[in-house]
């Protein structure tokens, strides 16, 4: 043990040497976690949490008691919560952004459930191959983009009972993507998506055309809009 480590341990022992101080600190930790789980169903360990053994100990105790379930990669969920698979997958794969037909479904522009899950990552990304993550990677189709364009038009969707959010591309970028990329969607699905967007209260044909121009697909989107309008 180094002098620095020994000093830290000794300081910690001195802080907890008084019974009142020890119990007060424990109560503060309990109140902090209790307040956290009143509005949150997901606990994701951070580097800061690793430095707080009391929190780690309580999380482990809750897992053993069946109040929390560990999903791996430092992610724990309230066992009374019905998890959102799209959100959990994103927490497991960290930087993935939902795109294409999957984003179309999440925006409720399509009723087709995405059994193939399209996610966009920075160029060079490879899905993890560990068995524990197989559930979250088996149906994922990786699309890659340059770092400069990766976060363009990224939006967030709320999920009930958690402050974590699903990251996906905007409706406009998604509508352009399904025409520009080889997703093999039939015309009925594409037309329905465009019609729902244009009929929505915040549908914006001008913004859609501007996005299409930025993505080099202006002609294709104009042709589609000509059918719709």
PDB file of C-alpha atoms in Angstrom:
ATOM      1  CA  UNK A   1       0.000   0.000   0.000  1.00  0.00           C
ATOM      2  CA  UNK A   2       1.439   3.382  -1.007  1.00  0.00           C
ATOM      3  CA  UNK A   3       1.655   6.307   1.404  1.00  0.00           C
ATOM      4  CA  UNK A   4      -1.005   8.095  -0.606  1.00  0.00           C
ATOM      5  CA  UNK A   5      -3.390   5.136  -0.449  1.00  0.00           C
ATOM      6  CA  UNK A   6      -2.719   4.651   3.266  1.00  0.00           C
ATOM      7  CA  UNK A   7      -3.459   8.311   3.915  1.00  0.00           C
ATOM      8  CA  UNK A   8      -6.752   8.077   2.013  1.00  0.00           C
ATOM      9  CA  UNK A   9      -7.833   4.979   3.949  1.00  0.00           C
ATOM     10  CA  UNK A  10      -6.884   6.575   7.276  1.00  0.00           C
ATOM     11  CA  UNK A  11      -8.820   9.729   6.406  1.00  0.00           C
ATOM     12  CA  UNK A  12     -11.855   7.607   5.508  1.00  0.00           C
ATOM     13  CA  UNK A  13     -11.621   5.741   8.805  1.00  0.00           C
ATOM     14  CA  UNK A  14     -11.402   8.993  10.746  1.00  0.00           C
ATOM     15  CA  UNK A  15     -14.478  10.353   8.945  1.00  0.00           C
ATOM     16  CA  UNK A  16     -16.494   7.295   9.998  1.00  0.00           C
ATOM     17  CA  UNK A  17     -14.967   6.836  13.457  1.00  0.00           C
ATOM     18  CA  UNK A  18     -17.846   8.634  15.149  1.00  0.00           C
ATOM     19  CA  UNK A  19     -21.030   6.465  15.223  1.00  0.00           C
ATOM     20  CA  UNK A  20     -23.255   9.460  14.529  1.00  0.00           C
ATOM     21  CA  UNK A  21     -21.127  10.512  11.561  1.00  0.00           C
ATOM     22  CA  UNK A  22     -21.099   6.951  10.232  1.00  0.00           C
ATOM     23  CA  UNK A  23     -24.891   6.584  10.469  1.00  0.00           C
ATOM     24  CA  UNK A  24     -25.507  10.041   9.079  1.00  0.00           C
ATOM     25  CA  UNK A  25     -23.351   9.295   6.052  1.00  0.00           C
ATOM     26  CA  UNK A  26     -25.095   5.960   5.495  1.00  0.00           C
ATOM     27  CA  UNK A  27     -28.496   7.625   5.773  1.00  0.00           C
ATOM     28  CA  UNK A  28     -27.478  10.278   3.261  1.00  0.00           C
ATOM     29  CA  UNK A  29     -26.467   7.563   0.798  1.00  0.00           C
ATOM     30  CA  UNK A  30     -29.764   5.719   1.330  1.00  0.00           C
ATOM     31  CA  UNK A  31     -31.772   8.910   0.856  1.00  0.00           C
ATOM     32  CA  UNK A  32     -29.806   9.734  -2.287  1.00  0.00           C
ATOM     33  CA  UNK A  33     -30.542   6.352  -3.868  1.00  0.00           C
ATOM     34  CA  UNK A  34     -34.142   6.356  -2.649  1.00  0.00           C
ATOM     35  CA  UNK A  35     -34.742   9.757  -4.239  1.00  0.00           C
ATOM     36  CA  UNK A  36     -33.018   8.578  -7.441  1.00  0.00           C
ATOM     37  CA  UNK A  37     -35.231   5.478  -7.846  1.00  0.00           C
ATOM     38  CA  UNK A  38     -38.446   7.413  -7.179  1.00  0.00           C
ATOM     39  CA  UNK A  39     -38.298   8.688 -10.762  1.00  0.00           C
ATOM     40  CA  UNK A  40     -35.766   6.361 -12.361  1.00  0.00           C
ATOM     41  CA  UNK A  41     -35.831   2.693 -13.324  1.00  0.00           C
ATOM     42  CA  UNK A  42     -32.301   2.422 -14.717  1.00  0.00           C
ATOM     43  CA  UNK A  43     -29.036   2.760 -12.842  1.00  0.00           C
ATOM     44  CA  UNK A  44     -25.894   3.042 -14.958  1.00  0.00           C
ATOM     45  CA  UNK A  45     -22.631   2.911 -13.047  1.00  0.00           C
ATOM     46  CA  UNK A  46     -20.243   5.722 -13.840  1.00  0.00           C
ATOM     47  CA  UNK A  47     -16.569   6.190 -13.025  1.00  0.00           C
ATOM     48  CA  UNK A  48     -17.602   8.403 -10.114  1.00  0.00           C
ATOM     49  CA  UNK A  49     -19.784   5.608  -8.705  1.00  0.00           C
ATOM     50  CA  UNK A  50     -16.769   3.312  -8.675  1.00  0.00           C
ATOM     51  CA  UNK A  51     -15.189   5.679  -6.154  1.00  0.00           C
ATOM     52  CA  UNK A  52     -18.187   5.385  -3.830  1.00  0.00           C
ATOM     53  CA  UNK A  53     -18.060   1.905  -2.255  1.00  0.00           C
ATOM     54  CA  UNK A  54     -21.194   2.557  -0.187  1.00  0.00           C
ATOM     55  CA  UNK A  55     -23.282   3.051  -3.334  1.00  0.00           C
ATOM     56  CA  UNK A  56     -21.754  -0.011  -5.002  1.00  0.00           C
ATOM     57  CA  UNK A  57     -22.505  -2.068  -1.891  1.00  0.00           C
ATOM     58  CA  UNK A  58     -26.149  -0.966  -1.807  1.00  0.00           C
ATOM     59  CA  UNK A  59     -26.620  -1.635  -5.520  1.00  0.00           C
ATOM     60  CA  UNK A  60     -25.213  -5.154  -5.004  1.00  0.00           C
ATOM     61  CA  UNK A  61     -27.542  -5.702  -2.051  1.00  0.00           C
ATOM     62  CA  UNK A  62     -30.553  -4.585  -4.100  1.00  0.00           C
ATOM     63  CA  UNK A  63     -29.534  -6.970  -6.870  1.00  0.00           C
ATOM     64  CA  UNK A  64     -29.239  -9.887  -4.406  1.00  0.00           C
ATOM     65  CA  UNK A  65     -32.630  -8.997  -2.928  1.00  0.00           C
ATOM     66  CA  UNK A  66     -34.235  -9.067  -6.388  1.00  0.00           C
ATOM     67  CA  UNK A  67     -35.056  -5.348  -6.488  1.00  0.00           C
ATOM     68  CA  UNK A  68     -32.567  -4.724  -9.299  1.00  0.00           C
ATOM     69  CA  UNK A  69     -31.468  -6.831 -12.264  1.00  0.00           C
ATOM     70  CA  UNK A  70     -27.988  -6.531 -13.717  1.00  0.00           C
ATOM     71  CA  UNK A  71     -27.919  -6.473 -17.525  1.00  0.00           C
ATOM     72  CA  UNK A  72     -24.147  -6.163 -17.763  1.00  0.00           C
ATOM     73  CA  UNK A  73     -21.878  -3.256 -18.650  1.00  0.00           C
ATOM     74  CA  UNK A  74     -22.799  -1.533 -15.386  1.00  0.00           C
ATOM     75  CA  UNK A  75     -26.498  -1.294 -16.264  1.00  0.00           C
ATOM     76  CA  UNK A  76     -29.084  -2.225 -13.622  1.00  0.00           C
ATOM     77  CA  UNK A  77     -32.863  -2.017 -13.990  1.00  0.00           C
ATOM     78  CA  UNK A  78     -35.759  -1.956 -11.536  1.00  0.00           C
ATOM     79  CA  UNK A  79     -37.277  -5.462 -11.719  1.00  0.00           C
ATOM     80  CA  UNK A  80     -40.772  -3.948 -11.459  1.00  0.00           C
ATOM     81  CA  UNK A  81     -40.202  -1.954 -14.667  1.00  0.00           C
ATOM     82  CA  UNK A  82     -41.021  -3.238 -18.149  1.00  0.00           C
ATOM     83  CA  UNK A  83     -37.803  -2.389 -19.981  1.00  0.00           C
ATOM     84  CA  UNK A  84     -37.761  -0.660 -23.333  1.00  0.00           C
ATOM     85  CA  UNK A  85     -35.568  -2.899 -25.503  1.00  0.00           C
ATOM     86  CA  UNK A  86     -34.579  -0.064 -27.840  1.00  0.00           C
ATOM     87  CA  UNK A  87     -33.263   2.002 -24.949  1.00  0.00           C
ATOM     88  CA  UNK A  88     -31.500  -0.932 -23.271  1.00  0.00           C
ATOM     89  CA  UNK A  89     -29.830  -1.948 -26.545  1.00  0.00           C
ATOM     90  CA  UNK A  90     -28.536   1.577 -26.943  1.00  0.00           C
ATOM     91  CA  UNK A  91     -27.146   1.622 -23.414  1.00  0.00           C
ATOM     92  CA  UNK A  92     -25.377  -1.654 -24.145  1.00  0.00           C
ATOM     93  CA  UNK A  93     -23.933  -0.555 -27.476  1.00  0.00           C
ATOM     94  CA  UNK A  94     -23.127   2.938 -26.191  1.00  0.00           C
ATOM     95  CA  UNK A  95     -22.679   5.131 -29.278  1.00  0.00           C
ATOM     96  CA  UNK A  96     -25.244   3.631 -31.671  1.00  0.00           C
ATOM     97  CA  UNK A  97     -27.922   5.913 -33.159  1.00  0.00           C
ATOM     98  CA  UNK A  98     -31.159   4.425 -34.487  1.00  0.00           C
ATOM     99  CA  UNK A  99     -31.600   5.100 -38.180  1.00  0.00           C
ATOM    100  CA  UNK A 100     -33.448   3.997 -41.331  1.00  0.00           C
ATOM    101  CA  UNK A 101     -36.529   1.766 -40.924  1.00  0.00           C
ATOM    102  CA  UNK A 102     -35.901   1.469 -37.170  1.00  0.00           C
ATOM    103  CA  UNK A 103     -36.028   5.224 -36.664  1.00  0.00           C
ATOM    104  CA  UNK A 104     -39.081   5.283 -38.936  1.00  0.00           C
ATOM    105  CA  UNK A 105     -40.872   2.896 -36.568  1.00  0.00           C
ATOM    106  CA  UNK A 106     -39.762   4.775 -33.444  1.00  0.00           C
ATOM    107  CA  UNK A 107     -41.119   8.012 -34.912  1.00  0.00           C
ATOM    108  CA  UNK A 108     -44.433   6.187 -35.526  1.00  0.00           C
ATOM    109  CA  UNK A 109     -44.140   6.847 -39.253  1.00  0.00           C
ATOM    110  CA  UNK A 110     -44.371   3.106 -39.875  1.00  0.00           C
ATOM    111  CA  UNK A 111     -46.260   0.226 -38.279  1.00  0.00           C
ATOM    112  CA  UNK A 112     -43.700  -2.356 -39.408  1.00  0.00           C
ATOM    113  CA  UNK A 113     -41.846  -3.631 -36.352  1.00  0.00           C
ATOM    114  CA  UNK A 114     -38.092  -3.566 -37.088  1.00  0.00           C
ATOM    115  CA  UNK A 115     -36.962  -7.163 -36.637  1.00  0.00           C
ATOM    116  CA  UNK A 116     -33.760  -5.972 -38.246  1.00  0.00           C
ATOM    117  CA  UNK A 117     -32.463  -3.139 -36.105  1.00  0.00           C
ATOM    118  CA  UNK A 118     -30.568  -0.439 -37.980  1.00  0.00           C
ATOM    119  CA  UNK A 119     -28.046   1.572 -35.993  1.00  0.00           C
ATOM    120  CA  UNK A 120     -25.445   4.041 -37.212  1.00  0.00           C
ATOM    121  CA  UNK A 121     -21.990   4.176 -35.633  1.00  0.00           C
ATOM    122  CA  UNK A 122     -18.772   5.994 -36.384  1.00  0.00           C
ATOM    123  CA  UNK A 123     -16.749   4.520 -39.225  1.00  0.00           C
ATOM    124  CA  UNK A 124     -14.709   1.480 -38.227  1.00  0.00           C
ATOM    125  CA  UNK A 125     -17.061   0.344 -35.460  1.00  0.00           C
ATOM    126  CA  UNK A 126     -17.564  -3.380 -34.888  1.00  0.00           C
ATOM    127  CA  UNK A 127     -20.270  -4.964 -32.780  1.00  0.00           C
ATOM    128  CA  UNK A 128     -19.028  -6.631 -29.582  1.00  0.00           C
ATOM    129  CA  UNK A 129     -18.987 -10.427 -29.807  1.00  0.00           C
ATOM    130  CA  UNK A 130     -19.316 -11.336 -26.127  1.00  0.00           C
ATOM    131  CA  UNK A 131     -22.047 -13.887 -25.362  1.00  0.00           C
ATOM    132  CA  UNK A 132     -23.602 -11.663 -22.715  1.00  0.00           C
ATOM    133  CA  UNK A 133     -24.417  -9.062 -25.387  1.00  0.00           C
ATOM    134  CA  UNK A 134     -25.728 -11.506 -28.012  1.00  0.00           C
ATOM    135  CA  UNK A 135     -29.354 -10.608 -27.260  1.00  0.00           C
ATOM    136  CA  UNK A 136     -28.632  -6.971 -28.056  1.00  0.00           C
ATOM    137  CA  UNK A 137     -26.511  -7.516 -31.172  1.00  0.00           C
ATOM    138  CA  UNK A 138     -28.027 -10.509 -33.015  1.00  0.00           C
ATOM    139  CA  UNK A 139     -30.454  -8.479 -35.157  1.00  0.00           C
ATOM    140  CA  UNK A 140     -28.436  -5.279 -35.436  1.00  0.00           C
ATOM    141  CA  UNK A 141     -27.425  -4.044 -38.879  1.00  0.00           C
ATOM    142  CA  UNK A 142     -24.487  -1.670 -38.511  1.00  0.00           C
ATOM    143  CA  UNK A 143     -24.383   1.403 -40.695  1.00  0.00           C
ATOM    144  CA  UNK A 144     -21.289   3.573 -40.507  1.00  0.00           C
ATOM    145  CA  UNK A 145     -20.729   7.265 -40.914  1.00  0.00           C
ATOM    146  CA  UNK A 146     -17.856   9.688 -40.556  1.00  0.00           C
ATOM    147  CA  UNK A 147     -17.466  11.290 -37.148  1.00  0.00           C
ATOM    148  CA  UNK A 148     -18.156  14.715 -38.685  1.00  0.00           C
ATOM    149  CA  UNK A 149     -21.640  13.676 -39.847  1.00  0.00           C
ATOM    150  CA  UNK A 150     -22.488  11.147 -37.161  1.00  0.00           C
ATOM    151  CA  UNK A 151     -24.334  13.492 -34.826  1.00  0.00           C
ATOM    152  CA  UNK A 152     -26.059  15.632 -37.456  1.00  0.00           C
ATOM    153  CA  UNK A 153     -29.818  15.807 -36.822  1.00  0.00           C
ATOM    154  CA  UNK A 154     -29.771  13.496 -33.790  1.00  0.00           C
ATOM    155  CA  UNK A 155     -32.949  13.732 -31.719  1.00  0.00           C
ATOM    156  CA  UNK A 156     -34.082  12.156 -28.440  1.00  0.00           C
ATOM    157  CA  UNK A 157     -37.224  10.270 -27.435  1.00  0.00           C
ATOM    158  CA  UNK A 158     -38.455  10.056 -23.858  1.00  0.00           C
ATOM    159  CA  UNK A 159     -39.071   6.663 -22.250  1.00  0.00           C
ATOM    160  CA  UNK A 160     -41.547   6.227 -19.418  1.00  0.00           C
ATOM    161  CA  UNK A 161     -40.129   5.799 -15.902  1.00  0.00           C
ATOM    162  CA  UNK A 162     -36.587   6.813 -16.786  1.00  0.00           C
ATOM    163  CA  UNK A 163     -34.621   9.945 -17.567  1.00  0.00           C
ATOM    164  CA  UNK A 164     -32.565   8.020 -20.124  1.00  0.00           C
ATOM    165  CA  UNK A 165     -33.495   8.825 -23.729  1.00  0.00           C
ATOM    166  CA  UNK A 166     -33.453   6.970 -27.036  1.00  0.00           C
ATOM    167  CA  UNK A 167     -31.149   8.587 -29.595  1.00  0.00           C
ATOM    168  CA  UNK A 168     -32.277   8.498 -33.210  1.00  0.00           C
ATOM    169  CA  UNK A 169     -32.049  10.567 -36.335  1.00  0.00           C
ATOM    170  CA  UNK A 170     -34.636  13.263 -36.999  1.00  0.00           C
ATOM    171  CA  UNK A 171     -37.766  12.475 -38.951  1.00  0.00           C
ATOM    172  CA  UNK A 172     -36.480  14.502 -41.882  1.00  0.00           C
ATOM    173  CA  UNK A 173     -33.113  12.754 -42.042  1.00  0.00           C
ATOM    174  CA  UNK A 174     -34.843   9.383 -41.675  1.00  0.00           C
ATOM    175  CA  UNK A 175     -37.279  10.091 -44.519  1.00  0.00           C
ATOM    176  CA  UNK A 176     -34.384  11.045 -46.774  1.00  0.00           C
ATOM    177  CA  UNK A 177     -32.389   7.968 -45.733  1.00  0.00           C
ATOM    178  CA  UNK A 178     -35.125   5.503 -46.664  1.00  0.00           C
ATOM    179  CA  UNK A 179     -35.060   6.832 -50.220  1.00  0.00           C
ATOM    180  CA  UNK A 180     -31.307   7.221 -50.511  1.00  0.00           C
ATOM    181  CA  UNK A 181     -30.100   3.992 -48.880  1.00  0.00           C
ATOM    182  CA  UNK A 182     -30.801   0.385 -50.057  1.00  0.00           C
ATOM    183  CA  UNK A 183     -33.285  -0.614 -47.340  1.00  0.00           C
ATOM    184  CA  UNK A 184     -35.587  -2.422 -49.801  1.00  0.00           C
ATOM    185  CA  UNK A 185     -38.758  -0.905 -48.341  1.00  0.00           C
ATOM    186  CA  UNK A 186     -41.860  -1.282 -50.468  1.00  0.00           C
ATOM    187  CA  UNK A 187     -43.646   1.758 -51.855  1.00  0.00           C
ATOM    188  CA  UNK A 188     -46.597   1.415 -49.498  1.00  0.00           C
ATOM    189  CA  UNK A 189     -44.366   1.718 -46.416  1.00  0.00           C
ATOM    190  CA  UNK A 190     -42.506   4.708 -47.878  1.00  0.00           C
ATOM    191  CA  UNK A 191     -45.688   6.470 -49.002  1.00  0.00           C
ATOM    192  CA  UNK A 192     -47.315   5.916 -45.608  1.00  0.00           C
ATOM    193  CA  UNK A 193     -44.291   7.384 -43.848  1.00  0.00           C
ATOM    194  CA  UNK A 194     -44.265  10.489 -46.036  1.00  0.00           C
ATOM    195  CA  UNK A 195     -48.026  10.917 -45.733  1.00  0.00           C
ATOM    196  CA  UNK A 196     -47.945  10.667 -41.935  1.00  0.00           C
ATOM    197  CA  UNK A 197     -45.132  13.201 -41.775  1.00  0.00           C
ATOM    198  CA  UNK A 198     -46.861  15.692 -44.064  1.00  0.00           C
ATOM    199  CA  UNK A 199     -50.187  15.280 -42.249  1.00  0.00           C
ATOM    200  CA  UNK A 200     -48.645  15.782 -38.802  1.00  0.00           C
ATOM    201  CA  UNK A 201     -49.016  19.148 -37.087  1.00  0.00           C
ATOM    202  CA  UNK A 202     -45.274  19.831 -37.309  1.00  0.00           C
ATOM    203  CA  UNK A 203     -44.556  18.269 -40.688  1.00  0.00           C
ATOM    204  CA  UNK A 204     -42.424  20.680 -42.717  1.00  0.00           C
ATOM    205  CA  UNK A 205     -41.939  20.058 -46.433  1.00  0.00           C
ATOM    206  CA  UNK A 206     -39.435  22.919 -46.716  1.00  0.00           C
ATOM    207  CA  UNK A 207     -37.271  21.487 -43.932  1.00  0.00           C
ATOM    208  CA  UNK A 208     -37.506  18.061 -45.516  1.00  0.00           C
ATOM    209  CA  UNK A 209     -36.314  19.434 -48.873  1.00  0.00           C
ATOM    210  CA  UNK A 210     -33.488  21.347 -47.221  1.00  0.00           C
ATOM    211  CA  UNK A 211     -32.371  18.160 -45.445  1.00  0.00           C
ATOM    212  CA  UNK A 212     -32.572  16.243 -48.724  1.00  0.00           C
ATOM    213  CA  UNK A 213     -30.374  18.841 -50.434  1.00  0.00           C
ATOM    214  CA  UNK A 214     -27.783  18.590 -47.648  1.00  0.00           C
ATOM    215  CA  UNK A 215     -27.769  14.803 -48.014  1.00  0.00           C
ATOM    216  CA  UNK A 216     -27.526  14.819 -51.816  1.00  0.00           C
ATOM    217  CA  UNK A 217     -30.974  13.308 -52.408  1.00  0.00           C
ATOM    218  CA  UNK A 218     -33.036  16.346 -53.406  1.00  0.00           C
ATOM    219  CA  UNK A 219     -34.292  14.875 -56.691  1.00  0.00           C
ATOM    220  CA  UNK A 220     -35.551  11.662 -55.066  1.00  0.00           C
ATOM    221  CA  UNK A 221     -37.386  13.506 -52.293  1.00  0.00           C
ATOM    222  CA  UNK A 222     -38.922  15.995 -54.724  1.00  0.00           C
ATOM    223  CA  UNK A 223     -40.257  13.119 -56.817  1.00  0.00           C
ATOM    224  CA  UNK A 224     -41.753  11.502 -53.727  1.00  0.00           C
ATOM    225  CA  UNK A 225     -43.360  14.746 -52.565  1.00  0.00           C
ATOM    226  CA  UNK A 226     -44.822  15.274 -56.053  1.00  0.00           C
ATOM    227  CA  UNK A 227     -46.747  12.039 -55.541  1.00  0.00           C
ATOM    228  CA  UNK A 228     -47.896  13.054 -52.063  1.00  0.00           C
ATOM    229  CA  UNK A 229     -48.865  16.697 -52.664  1.00  0.00           C
TER     230      UNK A 229
END
